[in-house]
mmCIF file of C-alpha atoms and ligand atoms in Angstrom:
data_model
loop_
_atom_site.group_PDB
_atom_site.id
_atom_site.type_symbol
_atom_site.label_atom_id
_atom_site.label_comp_id
_atom_site.label_asym_id
_atom_site.label_seq_id
_atom_site.Cartn_x
_atom_site.Cartn_y
_atom_site.Cartn_z
ATOM 1 C CA MET A 1 -240.218 -86.773 -182.771
ATOM 2 C CA ARG A 2 -243.178 -88.259 -184.578
ATOM 3 C CA ALA A 3 -244.170 -86.960 -187.980
ATOM 4 C CA PRO A 4 -247.388 -85.034 -187.799
ATOM 5 C CA ALA A 5 -250.454 -86.615 -189.439
ATOM 6 C CA ARG A 6 -250.244 -86.225 -193.168
ATOM 7 C CA PRO A 7 -253.500 -85.301 -194.925
ATOM 8 C CA SER A 8 -254.114 -88.166 -197.339
ATOM 9 C CA TYR A 9 -255.083 -85.802 -200.083
ATOM 10 C CA LEU A 10 -251.760 -83.890 -199.910
ATOM 11 C CA THR A 11 -249.839 -85.540 -202.721
ATOM 12 C CA GLU A 12 -248.749 -82.255 -204.623
ATOM 13 C CA ARG A 13 -246.408 -79.948 -202.696
ATOM 14 C CA PRO A 14 -245.742 -76.873 -204.706
ATOM 15 C CA ARG A 15 -243.564 -75.567 -201.842
ATOM 16 C CA ARG A 16 -240.867 -78.136 -202.691
ATOM 17 C CA ASN A 17 -240.050 -76.095 -205.727
ATOM 18 C CA ARG A 18 -239.546 -72.851 -203.495
ATOM 19 C CA HIS A 19 -237.408 -74.672 -201.087
ATOM 20 C CA SER A 20 -234.050 -72.794 -201.799
ATOM 21 C CA GLU A 21 -232.764 -69.891 -203.964
ATOM 22 C CA GLY A 22 -231.135 -72.491 -206.246
ATOM 23 C CA ILE A 23 -234.344 -74.336 -206.760
ATOM 24 C CA ARG A 24 -236.351 -71.039 -207.166
ATOM 25 C CA ALA A 25 -233.817 -70.151 -209.889
ATOM 26 C CA LEU A 26 -234.395 -73.369 -211.715
ATOM 27 C CA THR A 27 -238.118 -72.957 -211.766
ATOM 28 C CA ARG A 28 -238.228 -69.185 -212.469
ATOM 29 C CA GLU A 29 -240.400 -68.467 -215.607
ATOM 30 C CA SER A 30 -239.962 -64.725 -216.332
ATOM 31 C CA PHE A 31 -236.863 -62.415 -216.546
ATOM 32 C CA VAL A 32 -236.070 -58.832 -216.983
ATOM 33 C CA ARG A 33 -233.242 -58.261 -219.400
ATOM 34 C CA VAL A 34 -231.709 -54.774 -219.618
ATOM 35 C CA ASP A 35 -231.577 -54.948 -223.397
ATOM 36 C CA LYS A 36 -235.352 -55.542 -223.314
ATOM 37 C CA LEU A 37 -235.971 -52.193 -221.722
ATOM 38 C CA ILE A 38 -236.542 -48.933 -223.715
ATOM 39 C CA GLU A 39 -235.335 -45.746 -222.014
ATOM 40 C CA PRO A 40 -237.563 -42.527 -222.627
ATOM 41 C CA LEU A 41 -235.705 -39.196 -223.046
ATOM 42 C CA PHE A 42 -237.194 -35.708 -222.859
ATOM 43 C CA LEU A 43 -235.324 -33.315 -225.110
ATOM 44 C CA ILE A 44 -235.154 -29.492 -225.060
ATOM 45 C CA ASP A 45 -233.529 -26.882 -227.174
ATOM 46 C CA GLY A 46 -230.298 -25.117 -226.315
ATOM 47 C CA THR A 47 -227.089 -26.342 -224.520
ATOM 48 C CA GLY A 48 -226.012 -27.101 -220.915
ATOM 49 C CA LYS A 49 -229.490 -27.650 -219.587
ATOM 50 C CA ASN A 50 -230.549 -30.577 -217.468
ATOM 51 C CA GLU A 51 -233.940 -29.731 -215.890
ATOM 52 C CA GLU A 52 -235.563 -31.888 -213.158
ATOM 53 C CA ILE A 53 -239.160 -32.788 -213.701
ATOM 54 C CA SER A 54 -240.779 -32.456 -210.339
ATOM 55 C CA SER A 55 -243.472 -35.035 -210.788
ATOM 56 C CA MET A 56 -240.855 -37.557 -212.077
ATOM 57 C CA PRO A 57 -238.043 -37.712 -209.652
ATOM 58 C CA GLY A 58 -234.850 -38.866 -211.410
ATOM 59 C CA ILE A 59 -236.074 -37.950 -214.878
ATOM 60 C CA ASN A 60 -234.794 -34.791 -216.592
ATOM 61 C CA ARG A 61 -235.354 -32.681 -219.642
ATOM 62 C CA MET A 62 -232.055 -32.500 -221.473
ATOM 63 C CA THR A 63 -230.357 -30.328 -224.187
ATOM 64 C CA GLU A 64 -228.468 -32.172 -227.001
ATOM 65 C CA ASP A 65 -225.024 -31.967 -225.296
ATOM 66 C CA VAL A 66 -226.284 -33.430 -222.017
ATOM 67 C CA ALA A 67 -228.254 -36.104 -223.881
ATOM 68 C CA LEU A 68 -225.249 -37.288 -225.679
ATOM 69 C CA LYS A 69 -223.288 -37.896 -222.393
ATOM 70 C CA TYR A 70 -226.353 -39.400 -220.827
ATOM 71 C CA VAL A 71 -227.079 -41.905 -223.599
ATOM 72 C CA GLU A 72 -223.398 -42.866 -223.502
ATOM 73 C CA SER A 73 -223.822 -43.754 -219.900
ATOM 74 C CA SER A 74 -227.031 -45.683 -220.569
ATOM 75 C CA LEU A 75 -225.256 -47.719 -223.295
ATOM 76 C CA LYS A 76 -222.513 -48.452 -220.898
ATOM 77 C CA LEU A 77 -225.150 -50.073 -218.566
ATOM 78 C CA GLY A 78 -226.370 -52.290 -221.407
ATOM 79 C CA LEU A 79 -229.375 -50.305 -222.550
ATOM 80 C CA LYS A 80 -229.540 -50.287 -226.241
ATOM 81 C CA SER A 81 -232.986 -48.625 -227.147
ATOM 82 C CA PHE A 82 -234.326 -44.964 -226.576
ATOM 83 C CA ILE A 83 -237.595 -43.314 -227.244
ATOM 84 C CA LEU A 84 -237.351 -39.618 -227.577
ATOM 85 C CA PHE A 85 -239.892 -36.908 -226.757
ATOM 86 C CA PRO A 86 -239.483 -33.201 -227.654
ATOM 87 C CA ALA A 87 -240.488 -30.391 -225.028
ATOM 88 C CA VAL A 88 -241.221 -27.535 -227.310
ATOM 89 C CA GLU A 89 -241.481 -23.831 -226.499
ATOM 90 C CA ASP A 90 -245.028 -22.506 -226.493
ATOM 91 C CA ASN A 91 -244.048 -19.800 -229.065
ATOM 92 C CA LEU A 92 -243.147 -22.465 -231.672
ATOM 93 C CA LYS A 93 -246.589 -24.296 -231.345
ATOM 94 C CA ASP A 94 -249.351 -23.553 -233.832
ATOM 95 C CA SER A 95 -252.632 -25.222 -234.888
ATOM 96 C CA GLN A 96 -250.939 -27.221 -237.608
ATOM 97 C CA ALA A 97 -247.933 -28.366 -235.659
ATOM 98 C CA THR A 98 -245.591 -27.111 -238.398
ATOM 99 C CA TYR A 99 -242.537 -27.040 -236.093
ATOM 100 C CA SER A 100 -242.633 -30.830 -236.196
ATOM 101 C CA TYR A 101 -241.010 -31.014 -239.633
ATOM 102 C CA ASN A 102 -239.348 -27.591 -239.620
ATOM 103 C CA LYS A 103 -235.561 -27.893 -240.808
ATOM 104 C CA ALA A 104 -234.468 -25.966 -237.762
ATOM 105 C CA ASN A 105 -236.249 -28.194 -235.305
ATOM 106 C CA PHE A 106 -233.982 -29.122 -232.366
ATOM 107 C CA TYR A 107 -235.604 -32.532 -231.938
ATOM 108 C CA LEU A 108 -234.554 -33.614 -235.434
ATOM 109 C CA ARG A 109 -231.026 -32.200 -234.826
ATOM 110 C CA THR A 110 -230.652 -34.092 -231.642
ATOM 111 C CA ILE A 111 -231.750 -37.302 -233.550
ATOM 112 C CA ARG A 112 -229.021 -36.600 -236.009
ATOM 113 C CA ALA A 113 -226.368 -36.079 -233.415
ATOM 114 C CA LEU A 114 -227.423 -39.136 -231.534
ATOM 115 C CA LYS A 115 -227.344 -41.358 -234.536
ATOM 116 C CA LYS A 116 -223.935 -39.963 -235.610
ATOM 117 C CA ASN A 117 -222.398 -40.616 -232.222
ATOM 118 C CA PHE A 118 -224.068 -43.860 -231.367
ATOM 119 C CA PRO A 119 -225.046 -45.591 -234.670
ATOM 120 C CA GLU A 120 -225.685 -48.931 -232.719
ATOM 121 C CA ALA A 121 -228.349 -47.290 -230.534
ATOM 122 C CA VAL A 122 -232.008 -48.019 -231.452
ATOM 123 C CA LEU A 123 -233.854 -44.537 -231.646
ATOM 124 C CA ILE A 124 -237.603 -44.466 -231.552
ATOM 125 C CA SER A 125 -239.515 -41.264 -232.202
ATOM 126 C CA ASP A 126 -242.868 -39.852 -230.951
ATOM 127 C CA VAL A 127 -245.231 -39.251 -233.933
ATOM 128 C CA ALA A 128 -248.183 -37.044 -232.729
ATOM 129 C CA LEU A 129 -249.178 -33.391 -232.900
ATOM 130 C CA ASP A 130 -249.420 -32.710 -229.278
ATOM 131 C CA PRO A 131 -245.914 -31.633 -228.480
ATOM 132 C CA TYR A 132 -246.151 -28.957 -231.416
ATOM 133 C CA SER A 133 -249.764 -28.190 -231.236
ATOM 134 C CA SER A 134 -251.240 -24.942 -229.724
ATOM 135 C CA ASP A 135 -254.488 -26.960 -228.997
ATOM 136 C CA GLY A 136 -252.421 -29.701 -227.135
ATOM 137 C CA HIS A 137 -254.183 -32.346 -229.029
ATOM 138 C CA ASP A 138 -252.600 -35.291 -231.070
ATOM 139 C CA GLY A 139 -254.514 -34.329 -234.202
ATOM 140 C CA ILE A 140 -255.607 -31.156 -236.064
ATOM 141 C CA VAL A 141 -258.545 -29.451 -234.488
ATOM 142 C CA ARG A 142 -261.487 -27.771 -236.225
ATOM 143 C CA ASP A 143 -264.660 -26.566 -234.390
ATOM 144 C CA GLY A 144 -263.589 -28.546 -231.301
ATOM 145 C CA LYS A 145 -263.256 -31.769 -233.151
ATOM 146 C CA ILE A 146 -260.132 -33.759 -233.885
ATOM 147 C CA LEU A 147 -259.825 -34.248 -237.627
ATOM 148 C CA ASN A 148 -258.561 -37.662 -238.720
ATOM 149 C CA ASP A 149 -257.507 -37.605 -242.278
ATOM 150 C CA GLU A 150 -256.208 -34.072 -242.222
ATOM 151 C CA THR A 151 -253.922 -35.066 -239.408
ATOM 152 C CA LEU A 152 -252.503 -38.045 -241.321
ATOM 153 C CA ASP A 153 -250.809 -35.498 -243.657
ATOM 154 C CA VAL A 154 -248.900 -33.819 -240.815
ATOM 155 C CA LEU A 155 -247.952 -37.208 -239.245
ATOM 156 C CA GLY A 156 -246.566 -38.133 -242.604
ATOM 157 C CA LYS A 157 -244.427 -35.065 -242.958
ATOM 158 C CA MET A 158 -243.003 -35.304 -239.312
ATOM 159 C CA SER A 159 -242.290 -38.978 -239.862
ATOM 160 C CA LEU A 160 -240.323 -38.525 -243.048
ATOM 161 C CA ALA A 161 -238.291 -35.765 -241.265
ATOM 162 C CA GLN A 162 -237.643 -38.078 -238.312
ATOM 163 C CA ALA A 163 -236.695 -40.891 -240.551
ATOM 164 C CA GLU A 164 -234.322 -38.818 -242.551
ATOM 165 C CA ALA A 165 -232.705 -37.633 -239.367
ATOM 166 C CA GLY A 166 -231.782 -41.088 -238.467
ATOM 167 C CA ILE A 167 -234.733 -42.557 -236.442
ATOM 168 C CA ASP A 168 -234.809 -46.437 -236.643
ATOM 169 C CA ILE A 169 -238.344 -46.837 -235.604
ATOM 170 C CA LEU A 170 -241.344 -44.348 -235.802
ATOM 171 C CA GLY A 171 -243.684 -44.314 -232.722
ATOM 172 C CA PRO A 172 -247.032 -43.054 -233.786
ATOM 173 C CA SER A 173 -248.729 -42.273 -230.509
ATOM 174 C CA ASP A 174 -251.698 -40.229 -231.854
ATOM 175 C CA MET A 175 -254.315 -42.949 -232.349
ATOM 176 C CA MET A 176 -255.670 -41.625 -235.678
ATOM 177 C CA ASP A 177 -257.278 -44.304 -237.726
ATOM 178 C CA GLY A 178 -255.222 -45.664 -240.671
ATOM 179 C CA ARG A 179 -252.037 -43.813 -239.737
ATOM 180 C CA VAL A 180 -249.786 -47.031 -239.618
ATOM 181 C CA GLY A 181 -250.696 -47.749 -243.240
ATOM 182 C CA PHE A 182 -250.308 -44.176 -244.248
ATOM 183 C CA LEU A 183 -246.836 -43.862 -242.573
ATOM 184 C CA ARG A 184 -245.672 -47.214 -244.080
ATOM 185 C CA GLU A 185 -246.671 -46.001 -247.520
ATOM 186 C CA ALA A 186 -244.923 -42.599 -247.059
ATOM 187 C CA LEU A 187 -241.845 -44.328 -245.871
ATOM 188 C CA ASP A 188 -241.638 -46.996 -248.657
ATOM 189 C CA THR A 189 -242.354 -44.264 -251.295
ATOM 190 C CA ALA A 190 -239.367 -42.282 -249.999
ATOM 191 C CA GLY A 191 -237.132 -45.313 -250.125
ATOM 192 C CA LEU A 192 -237.098 -45.645 -246.426
ATOM 193 C CA THR A 193 -238.092 -49.303 -246.299
ATOM 194 C CA HIS A 194 -235.625 -50.005 -243.457
ATOM 195 C CA VAL A 195 -237.457 -47.689 -240.967
ATOM 196 C CA GLY A 196 -239.823 -49.634 -238.723
ATOM 197 C CA ILE A 197 -243.148 -48.651 -237.062
ATOM 198 C CA MET A 198 -243.857 -49.367 -233.436
ATOM 199 C CA SER A 199 -247.483 -48.483 -233.174
ATOM 200 C CA TYR A 200 -249.277 -47.362 -230.111
ATOM 201 C CA THR A 201 -251.978 -49.954 -230.818
ATOM 202 C CA ALA A 202 -253.988 -50.008 -227.583
ATOM 203 C CA LYS A 203 -253.523 -46.485 -226.100
ATOM 204 C CA TYR A 204 -256.008 -45.773 -223.603
ATOM 205 C CA ALA A 205 -257.519 -42.436 -222.362
ATOM 206 C CA SER A 206 -255.628 -42.757 -219.066
ATOM 207 C CA ALA A 207 -255.198 -40.658 -215.945
ATOM 208 C CA PHE A 208 -251.691 -42.252 -215.816
ATOM 209 C CA TYR A 209 -250.240 -39.770 -218.332
ATOM 210 C CA GLY A 210 -250.447 -36.753 -215.838
ATOM 211 C CA PRO A 211 -246.645 -36.302 -215.119
ATOM 212 C CA PHE A 212 -245.828 -36.766 -218.738
ATOM 213 C CA ARG A 213 -247.983 -33.849 -219.771
ATOM 214 C CA ASP A 214 -246.265 -31.874 -216.989
ATOM 215 C CA ALA A 215 -242.880 -32.762 -218.468
ATOM 216 C CA LEU A 216 -243.812 -31.503 -221.934
ATOM 217 C CA ALA A 217 -246.491 -28.869 -220.871
ATOM 218 C CA SER A 218 -248.670 -30.771 -223.629
ATOM 219 C CA ALA A 219 -252.025 -31.031 -221.664
ATOM 220 C CA PRO A 220 -254.907 -30.497 -224.111
ATOM 221 C CA LYS A 221 -256.069 -26.930 -224.077
ATOM 222 C CA PHE A 222 -259.743 -27.958 -224.113
ATOM 223 C CA GLY A 223 -261.709 -31.301 -223.489
ATOM 224 C CA ASP A 224 -260.008 -34.708 -223.246
ATOM 225 C CA LYS A 225 -258.590 -37.238 -225.616
ATOM 226 C CA LYS A 226 -261.564 -39.662 -225.535
ATOM 227 C CA THR A 227 -262.514 -39.345 -229.194
ATOM 228 C CA TYR A 228 -259.144 -40.951 -230.175
ATOM 229 C CA GLN A 229 -257.687 -42.749 -227.163
ATOM 230 C CA MET A 230 -259.495 -45.915 -226.010
ATOM 231 C CA ASP A 231 -261.999 -46.316 -223.195
ATOM 232 C CA PRO A 232 -260.291 -48.283 -220.285
ATOM 233 C CA ALA A 233 -263.402 -50.408 -220.207
ATOM 234 C CA ASN A 234 -262.562 -52.100 -223.391
ATOM 235 C CA ALA A 235 -260.528 -55.149 -224.382
ATOM 236 C CA SER A 236 -262.101 -56.415 -227.634
ATOM 237 C CA GLU A 237 -261.448 -53.130 -229.185
ATOM 238 C CA ALA A 238 -257.807 -53.545 -228.430
ATOM 239 C CA LEU A 239 -257.793 -56.688 -230.458
ATOM 240 C CA ARG A 240 -259.436 -54.838 -233.265
ATOM 241 C CA GLU A 241 -256.813 -52.132 -233.146
ATOM 242 C CA ALA A 242 -254.201 -54.848 -233.139
ATOM 243 C CA ARG A 243 -255.529 -56.552 -236.217
ATOM 244 C CA LEU A 244 -255.628 -53.290 -238.084
ATOM 245 C CA ASP A 245 -252.066 -52.203 -237.210
ATOM 246 C CA ALA A 246 -250.780 -55.502 -238.120
ATOM 247 C CA ALA A 247 -252.637 -55.422 -241.538
ATOM 248 C CA GLU A 248 -251.358 -51.856 -242.170
ATOM 249 C CA GLY A 249 -247.729 -53.017 -241.626
ATOM 250 C CA ALA A 250 -246.768 -52.267 -238.019
ATOM 251 C CA ASP A 251 -243.529 -53.973 -236.757
ATOM 252 C CA PHE A 252 -244.305 -53.820 -233.102
ATOM 253 C CA LEU A 253 -247.639 -53.456 -231.377
ATOM 254 C CA MET A 254 -247.778 -51.448 -228.143
ATOM 255 C CA VAL A 255 -250.155 -51.351 -224.979
ATOM 256 C CA LYS A 256 -250.126 -48.221 -222.976
ATOM 257 C CA PRO A 257 -250.311 -47.859 -220.048
ATOM 258 C CA ALA A 258 -249.035 -51.076 -218.759
ATOM 259 C CA LEU A 259 -249.745 -51.685 -215.150
ATOM 260 C CA ALA A 260 -253.499 -51.640 -215.172
ATOM 261 C CA TYR A 261 -253.575 -53.305 -218.660
ATOM 262 C CA LEU A 262 -251.730 -56.540 -218.109
ATOM 263 C CA ASP A 263 -254.805 -58.469 -219.458
ATOM 264 C CA ILE A 264 -254.480 -56.422 -222.587
ATOM 265 C CA ILE A 265 -250.796 -57.251 -223.012
ATOM 266 C CA ARG A 266 -251.595 -60.974 -222.632
ATOM 267 C CA ARG A 267 -254.474 -60.969 -225.010
ATOM 268 C CA ILE A 268 -252.637 -59.017 -227.776
ATOM 269 C CA LYS A 269 -249.670 -61.246 -227.275
ATOM 270 C CA ASP A 270 -251.887 -64.502 -227.687
ATOM 271 C CA ALA A 271 -253.543 -62.980 -230.764
ATOM 272 C CA SER A 272 -250.761 -61.726 -232.845
ATOM 273 C CA ASP A 273 -247.297 -62.927 -234.112
ATOM 274 C CA LEU A 274 -245.806 -59.505 -233.843
ATOM 275 C CA PRO A 275 -243.494 -58.450 -230.910
ATOM 276 C CA ILE A 276 -245.370 -56.707 -228.206
ATOM 277 C CA VAL A 277 -244.209 -53.669 -226.269
ATOM 278 C CA CYS A 278 -245.785 -52.050 -223.388
ATOM 279 C CA TYR A 279 -245.427 -48.567 -221.908
ATOM 280 C CA ASN A 280 -244.861 -48.272 -218.286
ATOM 281 C CA VAL A 281 -246.094 -44.726 -218.217
ATOM 282 C CA SER A 282 -245.211 -41.500 -216.190
ATOM 283 C CA GLY A 283 -247.953 -41.981 -213.617
ATOM 284 C CA GLU A 284 -246.994 -45.450 -212.933
ATOM 285 C CA TYR A 285 -243.429 -44.369 -212.335
ATOM 286 C CA ALA A 286 -244.565 -41.409 -210.196
ATOM 287 C CA MET A 287 -246.693 -43.392 -207.957
ATOM 288 C CA VAL A 288 -243.981 -45.838 -206.880
ATOM 289 C CA LYS A 289 -241.394 -42.855 -206.424
ATOM 290 C CA ALA A 290 -243.958 -41.019 -204.328
ATOM 291 C CA ALA A 291 -244.795 -43.932 -202.129
ATOM 292 C CA ALA A 292 -241.087 -44.866 -201.714
ATOM 293 C CA GLU A 293 -240.286 -41.313 -200.802
ATOM 294 C CA LYS A 294 -242.941 -41.481 -198.138
ATOM 295 C CA GLY A 295 -241.455 -44.680 -196.817
ATOM 296 C CA TRP A 296 -244.724 -46.580 -197.647
ATOM 297 C CA LEU A 297 -243.164 -49.175 -199.908
ATOM 298 C CA ASP A 298 -239.644 -50.247 -200.966
ATOM 299 C CA GLY A 299 -239.228 -48.557 -204.336
ATOM 300 C CA GLU A 300 -236.679 -50.819 -205.680
ATOM 301 C CA LYS A 301 -238.560 -54.010 -205.028
ATOM 302 C CA ALA A 302 -241.833 -52.535 -206.350
ATOM 303 C CA ARG A 303 -239.990 -51.460 -209.575
ATOM 304 C CA ASP A 304 -238.548 -54.971 -210.022
ATOM 305 C CA GLU A 305 -241.761 -56.752 -209.418
ATOM 306 C CA MET A 306 -243.550 -54.401 -211.778
ATOM 307 C CA LEU A 307 -241.044 -54.850 -214.533
ATOM 308 C CA LEU A 308 -241.314 -58.492 -214.160
ATOM 309 C CA ALA A 309 -245.053 -58.604 -214.378
ATOM 310 C CA PHE A 310 -244.783 -56.973 -217.774
ATOM 311 C CA PHE A 311 -242.761 -59.732 -219.173
ATOM 312 C CA ARG A 312 -244.846 -62.449 -217.373
ATOM 313 C CA ALA A 313 -247.939 -60.855 -218.979
ATOM 314 C CA GLY A 314 -246.348 -61.330 -222.398
ATOM 315 C CA ALA A 315 -244.403 -58.189 -223.281
ATOM 316 C CA ASP A 316 -241.290 -58.579 -225.596
ATOM 317 C CA ALA A 317 -239.978 -55.329 -224.537
ATOM 318 C CA VAL A 318 -240.833 -52.574 -221.963
ATOM 319 C CA ILE A 319 -240.724 -48.724 -222.267
ATOM 320 C CA THR A 320 -239.911 -47.500 -218.692
ATOM 321 C CA TYR A 321 -238.723 -44.476 -216.830
ATOM 322 C CA PHE A 322 -237.135 -47.102 -214.527
ATOM 323 C CA ALA A 323 -234.745 -48.374 -217.389
ATOM 324 C CA HIS A 324 -231.693 -46.526 -216.257
ATOM 325 C CA GLU A 325 -231.885 -47.425 -212.544
ATOM 326 C CA ALA A 326 -232.854 -50.879 -213.212
ATOM 327 C CA ALA A 327 -229.844 -51.188 -215.518
ATOM 328 C CA ALA A 328 -227.658 -49.647 -212.900
ATOM 329 C CA ALA A 329 -228.907 -52.011 -210.297
ATOM 330 C CA ALA A 330 -228.336 -55.019 -212.585
ATOM 331 C CA ALA A 331 -224.883 -53.906 -213.334
ATOM 332 C CA ALA A 332 -224.013 -53.494 -209.515
ATOM 333 C CA SER A 333 -225.414 -56.965 -208.687
HETATM 334 C C1 LIG B 1 -248.901 -38.083 -226.566
HETATM 335 C C2 LIG B 1 -248.097 -38.937 -225.609
HETATM 336 C C3 LIG B 1 -248.425 -39.092 -224.194
HETATM 337 C C4 LIG B 1 -247.614 -40.017 -223.847
HETATM 338 C C5 LIG B 1 -246.648 -40.393 -224.828
HETATM 339 N N1 LIG B 1 -247.048 -39.782 -225.944
HETATM 340 C C6 LIG B 1 -249.510 -38.426 -223.485
HETATM 341 C C7 LIG B 1 -250.836 -38.279 -224.047
HETATM 342 O O1 LIG B 1 -251.372 -39.028 -224.689
HETATM 343 O O2 LIG B 1 -251.534 -37.331 -223.595
HETATM 344 C C8 LIG B 1 -247.631 -40.393 -222.227
HETATM 345 C C9 LIG B 1 -246.458 -41.154 -221.866
HETATM 346 C C10 LIG B 1 -246.401 -41.230 -220.365
HETATM 347 O O3 LIG B 1 -247.249 -40.823 -219.582
HETATM 348 O O4 LIG B 1 -245.315 -41.641 -219.761
HETATM 349 N N2 LIG B 1 -248.718 -38.244 -227.890
#
């Protein structure tokens, strides 16, 4: 057979590097490593409870005893890091979020138990008022406004309580101005210089948090979070937040959500020498699960492609509800 006419301009043939699985492996640029994934856990008070969250299939709210067994199974799969969120009973919530640093707090008790049983696990906390606030906001509310500097005080108290309970890295998710510097100073003054801060640097006012607020029953009781969370239209503002968090002493910078903000991950990665984390949030998880359930897409392939995209965009680590199943899939392959 005669070779077909070859266009004279066709000197570069990228397809040669896609010719076989072996060649594709040689040229592959990004990878998902299980120890780069951070698994979120929803914690509740009591014993023996493992409640399903309807909008997040496969994700449960767990009591301490269940969480201890679950974390053991995650560690066996090669996961090393966990970010912990409390779901607090309504009757323990108040306008000052005092339960957040109450000595009898089950979240602090569970942190202690996890650290004692699994000292090697990296435990990351949630620092914000909303799980404990009767207003459902991340800060203290007065006359319908979210107060910045008054909130810092409460964030400081809950952070010290978490650090003393054994948290390795604080995760301020509240978006108050100056909280990274405030928490760094509070930790250092208390002699807790080894405790790190993973700042929610560019946290957007996003529709993709919906299932999480179901999980914690933490939706705002009035208004929205737009006076503290960022406008999805903005990118320069993310760089400003990154500059401030770095100057205030953050150890990690986080972008949240992740999927619709890949450009922000890349821009902060290029602008900073700190490790960048992105948060693949509840709504991003739920939409893949829902479409897969309907048979509209292959959930496992969509998951793997999504996780890969975060690393390609520049993330050093990814918080994801897919962590456990992705780790299980990696272990099985
Ligand atoms: C609140 C907080 C939220 C999430 C993590 N911490 C929700 C919010 O800001 O209302 C969302 C996580 C997710 O959607 O997976 N401090």
